[in-house]
Structures are given as structure tokens and as C-alpha cells.
Amino acid sequence: MKIAVDAMGGDFAPGEIVQGSVKASRDYGIDVVLVGDKARVKKELRNQAAEKELSVVNASETIGMNESPVEAVRQKRDSSIVKCTELVKEGTAQAVVSAGSTGAVMTASLLTWGRIKNIGRPSIATILPNRKGSTLLLDAGANTDCRPKHLLQFSIMGSLYANLMMGKETPRIGLLSIGEEVTKGNELTLSAYSLIEGSGLNFAGNIEGRDIFSGNVDVIICDGFVGNVVLKTGEGMAKNLFGLLREEIQKNFIARIGALMTLPVLKNLKSKMDYAEYGGAPLLGVNGITIIAHGSSNSMAVKNAIKMARDLAENDIVNAIKKGASEVPGRQVNNINA
């Protein structure tokens, strides 16, 4: 098992990326190959006293966050992102982790590996904390415009992921809409509702935005535009909530005493809402394993993203989706005129 890590992707590359890779290697025994500017990566490895522990593959180019993903991937064939996906294609590595441009990571994965049969669009699956544990949201930003059949395909992939990776025996699927009633929603959600309902999946119907963190469903389905807004709203809410809480505590001496007494609880709550605890988000639907890490990933997030990639490879998620997308009666996931 070897995981290819884009050492040049993210706001804090290559330092935090290398540090997180070293931690994953030491804590989990994962074989990591770092891809990027060899001189810079080697320097970071020396700083971690780990020069002999991880292998390095040189990549002379880097794809920036503001570059056109398709043009950059096609023109920069020696970029760290492209080289990572090629290592998987040739069998040197079994998965890719990158905190670089989401569009470029997705494009490189698609162009290098292709899509799984019967899956028209790949989807970013993000784990969100809830009152009962965690919920899987997809799509979290891969597709801003979707057709109903794509939401059905997301449901299939999300259900399989929740079963294999989250231990949900029969995952409950909710379609994100503006009301619980069957008649509520836009054209996309109204059409997708009937497809998912007739799919044989454990469909719980529509859910509203206020139900996202309730834990009443295991998988939440929406298009990538809505999903990304939900994700960013959740991040901003958590950040500002803790900021406001800190400000209020600092205003009052008694509040500071109370905060000290509840510190373990507050730390536990913060860790549940910290994206670094989850590592990254898998790109489901491509014919390989890609973990897209947050652009601001620190070493802990990178370490956990690498562990997630290893776990997905060990659970053979790609073949599970291939089977689920082709063998469940009545789904016709890629032939529906929807």
C-alpha cells in the first residue's frame, strides 16, 4: 500500500504537507511517496529527520489555485497533481492525496483514470458532524449543475460509502430541499425525488437545511452548488461561533472561571467541528482513489487524509461503487432520460 501525496498543494505546502506525511508514516505505518519539487521536499524531510523514511518523486511544475483546471492539467504534464494520478495509473501507488486546486485534482483524476461505468459525474463526499455522530454530504462542490439522474448516482455512491466506511448497515438518505413535503423543491429536486424513491435505497425523503446537523439521516444529497454553500456556511458558522464565545468569556471574570471548568467539553466540541479531524473528502465516481484535502490543511489534516486514502483502498471502494452502480435492479443509473 503506497499513497501518493501532492507535496506542493495547499496554502502551507510543502512544510505542513511533508510534516503530515511523516506523521502518517510513523503513526500508521503507511508508505507515502511525496511528489513535488525534490529539492524543497528533501529539505523539509531533513527538518523532520525523515529523509530516509519517505520516497520523493520530482515534479517540476505546480498548478496554481487560480489557473484553469483543464488547461493547466493538459499543459503542465509534469505538475505534482498530474504526476500523482499517473503513479496510481501505473500501479506504483494506490491512492492520491492533494490539498491543491480542487478543480485541477478532479480534472487530473478524470483525465488520467476516467469515470466508473454508469456514473455520469464524480462527486465530492464530505463528512459533517451531527448530534448523533456524522453525516455524509454529497456533492460538496464537484458539479454546480446537475441532472436528476446525477443525484440518483450520488445517492448510490453515498449509500455505499456510508455502509463501507461509516459502518451504517442501511444508510438513510435525505434529499436536501426547501420543505419535507414531496411537492416542495425546484425542478431538479422534484424529479430526483421520484428516481431515488424508486431506486431501492433506504430513502427518507426530503430534508430541510435545519435538519442537516440533526443526525436524522446518514447521507444528504444535493447538487454541488448547494453542497458547497452548505459546507462553507458550516465552516464559517463554527469559526465565528467559537470566536464570539471567546470574546464573551474574556469580558467577564466569572465567565472565565466557568470556561476553565468546562474546558474539556469545549475542546471536545471544537474537535468534532474541526475539518482537520476528518482529513479530507473523497472524490467518488472516478476510477481510482482521490482524497481532496482542505486548502488550509495543517499537518494533522494531511495525516488524517492519508489515513482516509489508505482505508478507502483497503475497503476497495472503487469496485464497490462499480458493482453498486451496475447490479442493483431498477436503477438504470445512466440510461434514464432525466
mmCIF file of C-alpha atoms in Angstrom, residues 51-330:
data_model
loop_
_atom_site.group_PDB
_atom_site.id
_atom_site.type_symbol
_atom_site.label_atom_id
_atom_site.label_comp_id
_atom_site.label_asym_id
_atom_site.label_seq_id
_atom_site.Cartn_x
_atom_site.Cartn_y
_atom_site.Cartn_z
ATOM 1 C CA GLU A 51 14.976 11.927 4.758
ATOM 2 C CA LYS A 52 15.339 8.139 4.536
ATOM 3 C CA GLU A 53 11.776 7.300 5.589
ATOM 4 C CA LEU A 54 9.761 8.627 2.621
ATOM 5 C CA SER A 55 10.430 8.429 -1.100
ATOM 6 C CA VAL A 56 10.228 11.503 -3.328
ATOM 7 C CA VAL A 57 9.228 11.818 -6.987
ATOM 8 C CA ASN A 58 10.283 15.052 -8.642
ATOM 9 C CA ALA A 59 7.698 17.268 -10.322
ATOM 10 C CA SER A 60 8.993 20.429 -11.970
ATOM 11 C CA GLU A 61 5.632 22.197 -12.217
ATOM 12 C CA THR A 62 2.855 23.294 -9.866
ATOM 13 C CA ILE A 63 -0.762 24.122 -10.704
ATOM 14 C CA GLY A 64 -1.943 27.299 -9.003
ATOM 15 C CA MET A 65 -5.344 27.836 -7.406
ATOM 16 C CA ASN A 66 -6.333 30.475 -9.975
ATOM 17 C CA GLU A 67 -5.378 28.552 -13.102
ATOM 18 C CA SER A 68 -7.939 26.985 -15.429
ATOM 19 C CA PRO A 69 -8.043 23.338 -14.242
ATOM 20 C CA VAL A 70 -8.478 21.740 -17.692
ATOM 21 C CA GLU A 71 -5.839 23.884 -19.426
ATOM 22 C CA ALA A 72 -3.362 23.534 -16.566
ATOM 23 C CA VAL A 73 -3.693 19.745 -16.355
ATOM 24 C CA ARG A 74 -3.270 19.373 -20.119
ATOM 25 C CA GLN A 75 -0.342 21.775 -20.384
ATOM 26 C CA LYS A 76 1.512 21.013 -17.151
ATOM 27 C CA ARG A 77 2.096 17.304 -17.535
ATOM 28 C CA ASP A 78 4.987 17.444 -15.063
ATOM 29 C CA SER A 79 2.909 19.058 -12.324
ATOM 30 C CA SER A 80 2.708 17.437 -8.903
ATOM 31 C CA ILE A 81 -1.044 16.757 -9.207
ATOM 32 C CA VAL A 82 -0.769 15.059 -12.605
ATOM 33 C CA LYS A 83 2.277 13.026 -11.553
ATOM 34 C CA CYS A 84 0.370 11.739 -8.509
ATOM 35 C CA THR A 85 -2.502 10.413 -10.627
ATOM 36 C CA GLU A 86 -0.052 8.854 -13.083
ATOM 37 C CA LEU A 87 1.650 6.974 -10.235
ATOM 38 C CA VAL A 88 -1.709 5.371 -9.457
ATOM 39 C CA LYS A 89 -2.397 4.571 -13.105
ATOM 40 C CA GLU A 90 0.920 2.766 -13.465
ATOM 41 C CA GLY A 91 0.375 0.874 -10.208
ATOM 42 C CA THR A 92 3.160 2.488 -8.181
ATOM 43 C CA ALA A 93 0.642 3.998 -5.751
ATOM 44 C CA GLN A 94 -2.908 3.053 -4.770
ATOM 45 C CA ALA A 95 -4.364 6.487 -3.958
ATOM 46 C CA VAL A 96 -3.774 10.236 -4.211
ATOM 47 C CA VAL A 97 -3.989 12.957 -1.565
ATOM 48 C CA SER A 98 -3.865 16.642 -2.509
ATOM 49 C CA ALA A 99 -4.707 19.947 -0.838
ATOM 50 C CA GLY A 100 -4.223 21.779 -4.122
ATOM 51 C CA SER A 101 -6.773 23.194 -6.564
ATOM 52 C CA THR A 102 -9.951 21.119 -6.285
ATOM 53 C CA GLY A 103 -10.720 21.641 -9.959
ATOM 54 C CA ALA A 104 -7.253 20.549 -11.017
ATOM 55 C CA VAL A 105 -7.295 17.489 -8.741
ATOM 56 C CA MET A 106 -10.669 16.432 -10.113
ATOM 57 C CA THR A 107 -9.662 17.082 -13.714
ATOM 58 C CA ALA A 108 -6.393 15.163 -13.382
ATOM 59 C CA SER A 109 -8.225 12.220 -11.802
ATOM 60 C CA LEU A 110 -10.849 12.186 -14.562
ATOM 61 C CA LEU A 111 -8.439 12.561 -17.473
ATOM 62 C CA THR A 112 -5.961 10.005 -16.104
ATOM 63 C CA TRP A 113 -8.356 7.322 -14.833
ATOM 64 C CA GLY A 114 -11.757 8.064 -16.359
ATOM 65 C CA ARG A 115 -15.150 7.622 -14.698
ATOM 66 C CA ILE A 116 -16.702 4.485 -13.312
ATOM 67 C CA LYS A 117 -19.224 2.974 -15.725
ATOM 68 C CA ASN A 118 -22.788 4.194 -15.107
ATOM 69 C CA ILE A 119 -21.554 7.185 -13.095
ATOM 70 C CA GLY A 120 -22.018 10.329 -15.179
ATOM 71 C CA ARG A 121 -20.470 12.790 -12.731
ATOM 72 C CA PRO A 122 -17.941 12.348 -9.929
ATOM 73 C CA SER A 123 -18.935 13.709 -6.536
ATOM 74 C CA ILE A 124 -17.083 15.132 -3.552
ATOM 75 C CA ALA A 125 -18.294 13.396 -0.389
ATOM 76 C CA THR A 126 -17.775 15.391 2.802
ATOM 77 C CA ILE A 127 -18.310 14.205 6.361
ATOM 78 C CA LEU A 128 -20.237 16.627 8.572
ATOM 79 C CA PRO A 129 -20.565 16.308 12.355
ATOM 80 C CA ASN A 130 -24.052 15.949 13.780
ATOM 81 C CA ARG A 131 -25.657 15.451 17.179
ATOM 82 C CA LYS A 132 -25.537 11.670 16.812
ATOM 83 C CA GLY A 133 -22.168 11.211 15.116
ATOM 84 C CA SER A 134 -21.571 12.163 11.488
ATOM 85 C CA THR A 135 -23.405 12.610 8.191
ATOM 86 C CA LEU A 136 -22.127 12.269 4.636
ATOM 87 C CA LEU A 137 -22.903 15.166 2.274
ATOM 88 C CA LEU A 138 -22.560 14.890 -1.490
ATOM 89 C CA ASP A 139 -21.982 16.629 -3.755
ATOM 90 C CA ALA A 140 -19.876 19.194 -1.896
ATOM 91 C CA GLY A 141 -18.677 21.116 -4.932
ATOM 92 C CA ALA A 142 -17.653 18.963 -7.888
ATOM 93 C CA ASN A 143 -20.751 19.753 -10.002
ATOM 94 C CA THR A 144 -22.518 23.092 -9.852
ATOM 95 C CA ASP A 145 -25.159 21.984 -12.369
ATOM 96 C CA CYS A 146 -26.726 18.536 -12.133
ATOM 97 C CA ARG A 147 -29.499 16.485 -13.692
ATOM 98 C CA PRO A 148 -31.837 14.290 -11.623
ATOM 99 C CA LYS A 149 -30.045 11.084 -12.596
ATOM 100 C CA HIS A 150 -26.808 12.519 -11.193
ATOM 101 C CA LEU A 151 -28.433 12.949 -7.789
ATOM 102 C CA LEU A 152 -29.535 9.312 -8.017
ATOM 103 C CA GLN A 153 -25.949 8.310 -8.761
ATOM 104 C CA PHE A 154 -24.733 10.385 -5.801
ATOM 105 C CA SER A 155 -27.252 8.515 -3.646
ATOM 106 C CA ILE A 156 -25.872 5.157 -4.735
ATOM 107 C CA MET A 157 -22.272 6.185 -4.067
ATOM 108 C CA GLY A 158 -23.145 7.858 -0.773
ATOM 109 C CA SER A 159 -25.046 4.819 0.442
ATOM 110 C CA LEU A 160 -22.147 2.500 -0.394
ATOM 111 C CA TYR A 161 -19.622 4.807 1.260
ATOM 112 C CA ALA A 162 -21.698 5.174 4.420
ATOM 113 C CA ASN A 163 -22.029 1.405 4.624
ATOM 114 C CA LEU A 164 -18.385 0.526 3.972
ATOM 115 C CA MET A 165 -16.597 3.408 5.664
ATOM 116 C CA MET A 166 -19.002 4.667 8.327
ATOM 117 C CA GLY A 167 -20.492 1.372 9.482
ATOM 118 C CA LYS A 168 -24.088 2.245 8.547
ATOM 119 C CA GLU A 169 -25.849 -1.030 7.736
ATOM 120 C CA THR A 170 -28.737 0.508 5.778
ATOM 121 C CA PRO A 171 -27.895 4.210 5.441
ATOM 122 C CA ARG A 172 -30.863 6.600 5.483
ATOM 123 C CA ILE A 173 -30.716 9.018 2.555
ATOM 124 C CA GLY A 174 -32.217 12.501 2.630
ATOM 125 C CA LEU A 175 -32.671 14.826 -0.348
ATOM 126 C CA LEU A 176 -31.909 18.433 0.590
ATOM 127 C CA SER A 177 -34.833 20.670 -0.337
ATOM 128 C CA ILE A 178 -36.891 23.622 0.912
ATOM 129 C CA GLY A 179 -39.521 21.503 2.635
ATOM 130 C CA GLU A 180 -40.243 17.954 3.742
ATOM 131 C CA GLU A 181 -43.313 17.619 1.535
ATOM 132 C CA VAL A 182 -42.979 15.668 -1.719
ATOM 133 C CA THR A 183 -44.286 18.682 -3.644
ATOM 134 C CA LYS A 184 -41.621 21.071 -2.303
ATOM 135 C CA GLY A 185 -38.469 21.896 -4.247
ATOM 136 C CA ASN A 186 -37.207 23.042 -7.628
ATOM 137 C CA GLU A 187 -37.374 21.095 -10.881
ATOM 138 C CA LEU A 188 -34.169 19.213 -10.071
ATOM 139 C CA THR A 189 -35.174 18.003 -6.619
ATOM 140 C CA LEU A 190 -38.760 17.178 -7.644
ATOM 141 C CA SER A 191 -37.537 14.927 -10.472
ATOM 142 C CA ALA A 192 -34.702 13.439 -8.407
ATOM 143 C CA TYR A 193 -37.143 12.571 -5.604
ATOM 144 C CA SER A 194 -39.046 10.058 -7.748
ATOM 145 C CA LEU A 195 -35.837 8.485 -9.054
ATOM 146 C CA ILE A 196 -34.315 7.976 -5.612
ATOM 147 C CA GLU A 197 -37.636 6.811 -4.175
ATOM 148 C CA GLY A 198 -37.845 4.046 -6.778
ATOM 149 C CA SER A 199 -34.199 3.011 -6.513
ATOM 150 C CA GLY A 200 -34.482 0.506 -3.683
ATOM 151 C CA LEU A 201 -32.266 2.637 -1.459
ATOM 152 C CA ASN A 202 -33.309 3.476 2.101
ATOM 153 C CA PHE A 203 -34.768 6.852 1.126
ATOM 154 C CA ALA A 204 -36.102 9.041 3.941
ATOM 155 C CA GLY A 205 -37.463 11.740 1.615
ATOM 156 C CA ASN A 206 -36.770 15.455 1.687
ATOM 157 C CA ILE A 207 -34.925 17.187 4.492
ATOM 158 C CA GLU A 208 -34.575 20.909 5.144
ATOM 159 C CA GLY A 209 -31.460 22.952 5.881
ATOM 160 C CA ARG A 210 -32.242 22.984 9.594
ATOM 161 C CA ASP A 211 -32.038 19.179 9.636
ATOM 162 C CA ILE A 212 -28.500 18.936 8.237
ATOM 163 C CA PHE A 213 -26.851 18.590 11.650
ATOM 164 C CA SER A 214 -29.666 16.702 13.387
ATOM 165 C CA GLY A 215 -28.374 13.230 12.542
ATOM 166 C CA ASN A 216 -31.785 12.030 11.363
ATOM 167 C CA VAL A 217 -30.278 10.842 8.065
ATOM 168 C CA ASP A 218 -26.889 9.309 7.272
ATOM 169 C CA VAL A 219 -26.442 10.671 3.733
ATOM 170 C CA ILE A 220 -27.541 14.065 2.399
ATOM 171 C CA ILE A 221 -27.882 14.516 -1.370
ATOM 172 C CA CYS A 222 -27.754 17.812 -3.276
ATOM 173 C CA ASP A 223 -26.055 19.393 -6.284
ATOM 174 C CA GLY A 224 -22.526 20.737 -5.888
ATOM 175 C CA PHE A 225 -23.573 24.387 -5.842
ATOM 176 C CA VAL A 226 -25.873 23.901 -2.861
ATOM 177 C CA GLY A 227 -23.499 21.454 -1.194
ATOM 178 C CA ASN A 228 -20.544 23.804 -1.339
ATOM 179 C CA VAL A 229 -22.621 26.650 0.112
ATOM 180 C CA VAL A 230 -23.697 24.324 2.953
ATOM 181 C CA LEU A 231 -20.084 23.292 3.583
ATOM 182 C CA LYS A 232 -18.697 26.839 3.623
ATOM 183 C CA THR A 233 -21.600 28.080 5.741
ATOM 184 C CA GLY A 234 -20.927 25.354 8.287
ATOM 185 C CA GLU A 235 -17.219 26.208 8.405
ATOM 186 C CA GLY A 236 -17.939 29.905 8.842
ATOM 187 C CA MET A 237 -20.583 29.308 11.487
ATOM 188 C CA ALA A 238 -18.271 27.115 13.566
ATOM 189 C CA LYS A 239 -15.383 29.571 13.296
ATOM 190 C CA ASN A 240 -17.482 32.588 14.241
ATOM 191 C CA LEU A 241 -19.352 30.762 16.977
ATOM 192 C CA PHE A 242 -16.148 29.915 18.797
ATOM 193 C CA GLY A 243 -14.830 33.422 18.155
ATOM 194 C CA LEU A 244 -17.918 35.007 19.705
ATOM 195 C CA LEU A 245 -17.777 32.586 22.609
ATOM 196 C CA ARG A 246 -14.140 33.520 23.266
ATOM 197 C CA GLU A 247 -14.955 37.235 23.185
ATOM 198 C CA GLU A 248 -17.842 36.863 25.649
ATOM 199 C CA ILE A 249 -15.736 34.766 28.032
ATOM 200 C CA GLN A 250 -12.955 37.358 28.053
ATOM 201 C CA LYS A 251 -15.393 40.114 29.051
ATOM 202 C CA ASN A 252 -16.276 38.592 32.405
ATOM 203 C CA PHE A 253 -14.081 37.129 35.171
ATOM 204 C CA ILE A 254 -16.773 34.696 36.337
ATOM 205 C CA ALA A 255 -17.263 33.551 32.742
ATOM 206 C CA ARG A 256 -13.524 32.839 32.519
ATOM 207 C CA ILE A 257 -13.711 30.687 35.655
ATOM 208 C CA GLY A 258 -16.694 28.832 34.200
ATOM 209 C CA ALA A 259 -14.848 28.333 30.907
ATOM 210 C CA LEU A 260 -11.933 26.707 32.737
ATOM 211 C CA MET A 261 -14.333 24.259 34.357
ATOM 212 C CA THR A 262 -15.912 23.355 31.019
ATOM 213 C CA LEU A 263 -12.649 23.388 29.023
ATOM 214 C CA PRO A 264 -12.630 19.624 28.297
ATOM 215 C CA VAL A 265 -16.182 19.868 26.944
ATOM 216 C CA LEU A 266 -15.337 22.884 24.788
ATOM 217 C CA LYS A 267 -12.227 21.174 23.398
ATOM 218 C CA ASN A 268 -14.204 18.060 22.555
ATOM 219 C CA LEU A 269 -16.866 20.141 20.808
ATOM 220 C CA LYS A 270 -14.273 22.052 18.821
ATOM 221 C CA SER A 271 -12.537 18.851 17.682
ATOM 222 C CA LYS A 272 -15.855 17.490 16.390
ATOM 223 C CA MET A 273 -16.271 20.605 14.233
ATOM 224 C CA ASP A 274 -12.658 20.763 13.023
ATOM 225 C CA TYR A 275 -12.168 19.665 9.392
ATOM 226 C CA ALA A 276 -8.635 18.551 10.270
ATOM 227 C CA GLU A 277 -10.120 15.679 12.286
ATOM 228 C CA TYR A 278 -11.644 14.241 9.109
ATOM 229 C CA GLY A 279 -8.632 14.878 6.879
ATOM 230 C CA GLY A 280 -10.250 15.338 3.521
ATOM 231 C CA ALA A 281 -13.097 14.438 1.185
ATOM 232 C CA PRO A 282 -13.039 11.525 -1.258
ATOM 233 C CA LEU A 283 -13.822 12.141 -4.913
ATOM 234 C CA LEU A 284 -16.273 9.330 -5.642
ATOM 235 C CA GLY A 285 -17.101 8.153 -9.146
ATOM 236 C CA VAL A 286 -13.640 8.257 -10.716
ATOM 237 C CA ASN A 287 -11.843 5.017 -11.477
ATOM 238 C CA GLY A 288 -9.338 5.479 -8.675
ATOM 239 C CA ILE A 289 -8.999 6.899 -5.167
ATOM 240 C CA THR A 290 -8.507 10.630 -4.666
ATOM 241 C CA ILE A 291 -8.737 12.493 -1.370
ATOM 242 C CA ILE A 292 -9.204 16.247 -1.682
ATOM 243 C CA ALA A 293 -7.859 17.944 1.432
ATOM 244 C CA HIS A 294 -8.763 21.464 2.570
ATOM 245 C CA GLY A 295 -6.582 24.162 1.035
ATOM 246 C CA SER A 296 -5.607 25.324 4.536
ATOM 247 C CA SER A 297 -4.726 21.831 5.739
ATOM 248 C CA ASN A 298 -2.229 21.593 8.573
ATOM 249 C CA SER A 299 -0.092 18.541 9.287
ATOM 250 C CA MET A 300 -2.839 16.816 11.294
ATOM 251 C CA ALA A 301 -5.333 17.208 8.443
ATOM 252 C CA VAL A 302 -2.791 15.816 5.991
ATOM 253 C CA LYS A 303 -2.056 12.856 8.253
ATOM 254 C CA ASN A 304 -5.755 12.041 8.547
ATOM 255 C CA ALA A 305 -6.323 12.486 4.807
ATOM 256 C CA ILE A 306 -3.591 9.939 4.114
ATOM 257 C CA LYS A 307 -5.178 7.521 6.563
ATOM 258 C CA MET A 308 -8.537 8.009 4.831
ATOM 259 C CA ALA A 309 -6.927 7.215 1.471
ATOM 260 C CA ARG A 310 -5.407 4.040 2.906
ATOM 261 C CA ASP A 311 -8.745 2.972 4.399
ATOM 262 C CA LEU A 312 -10.594 3.528 1.115
ATOM 263 C CA ALA A 313 -8.035 1.444 -0.760
ATOM 264 C CA GLU A 314 -8.222 -1.359 1.796
ATOM 265 C CA ASN A 315 -12.038 -1.390 1.560
ATOM 266 C CA ASP A 316 -11.875 -1.442 -2.257
ATOM 267 C CA ILE A 317 -14.347 1.422 -2.574
ATOM 268 C CA VAL A 318 -13.908 1.741 -6.361
ATOM 269 C CA ASN A 319 -15.032 -1.825 -7.095
ATOM 270 C CA ALA A 320 -17.847 -1.488 -4.558
ATOM 271 C CA ILE A 321 -19.201 1.519 -6.487
ATOM 272 C CA LYS A 322 -18.766 -0.281 -9.810
ATOM 273 C CA LYS A 323 -20.876 -3.157 -8.520
ATOM 274 C CA GLY A 324 -23.471 -0.934 -6.873
ATOM 275 C CA ALA A 325 -23.914 1.238 -9.971
ATOM 276 C CA SER A 326 -24.472 -1.694 -12.306
ATOM 277 C CA GLU A 327 -26.160 -4.553 -10.471
ATOM 278 C CA VAL A 328 -28.999 -3.140 -8.362
ATOM 279 C CA PRO A 329 -32.323 -3.779 -10.143
ATOM 280 C CA GLY A 330 -34.416 -0.877 -11.352
#
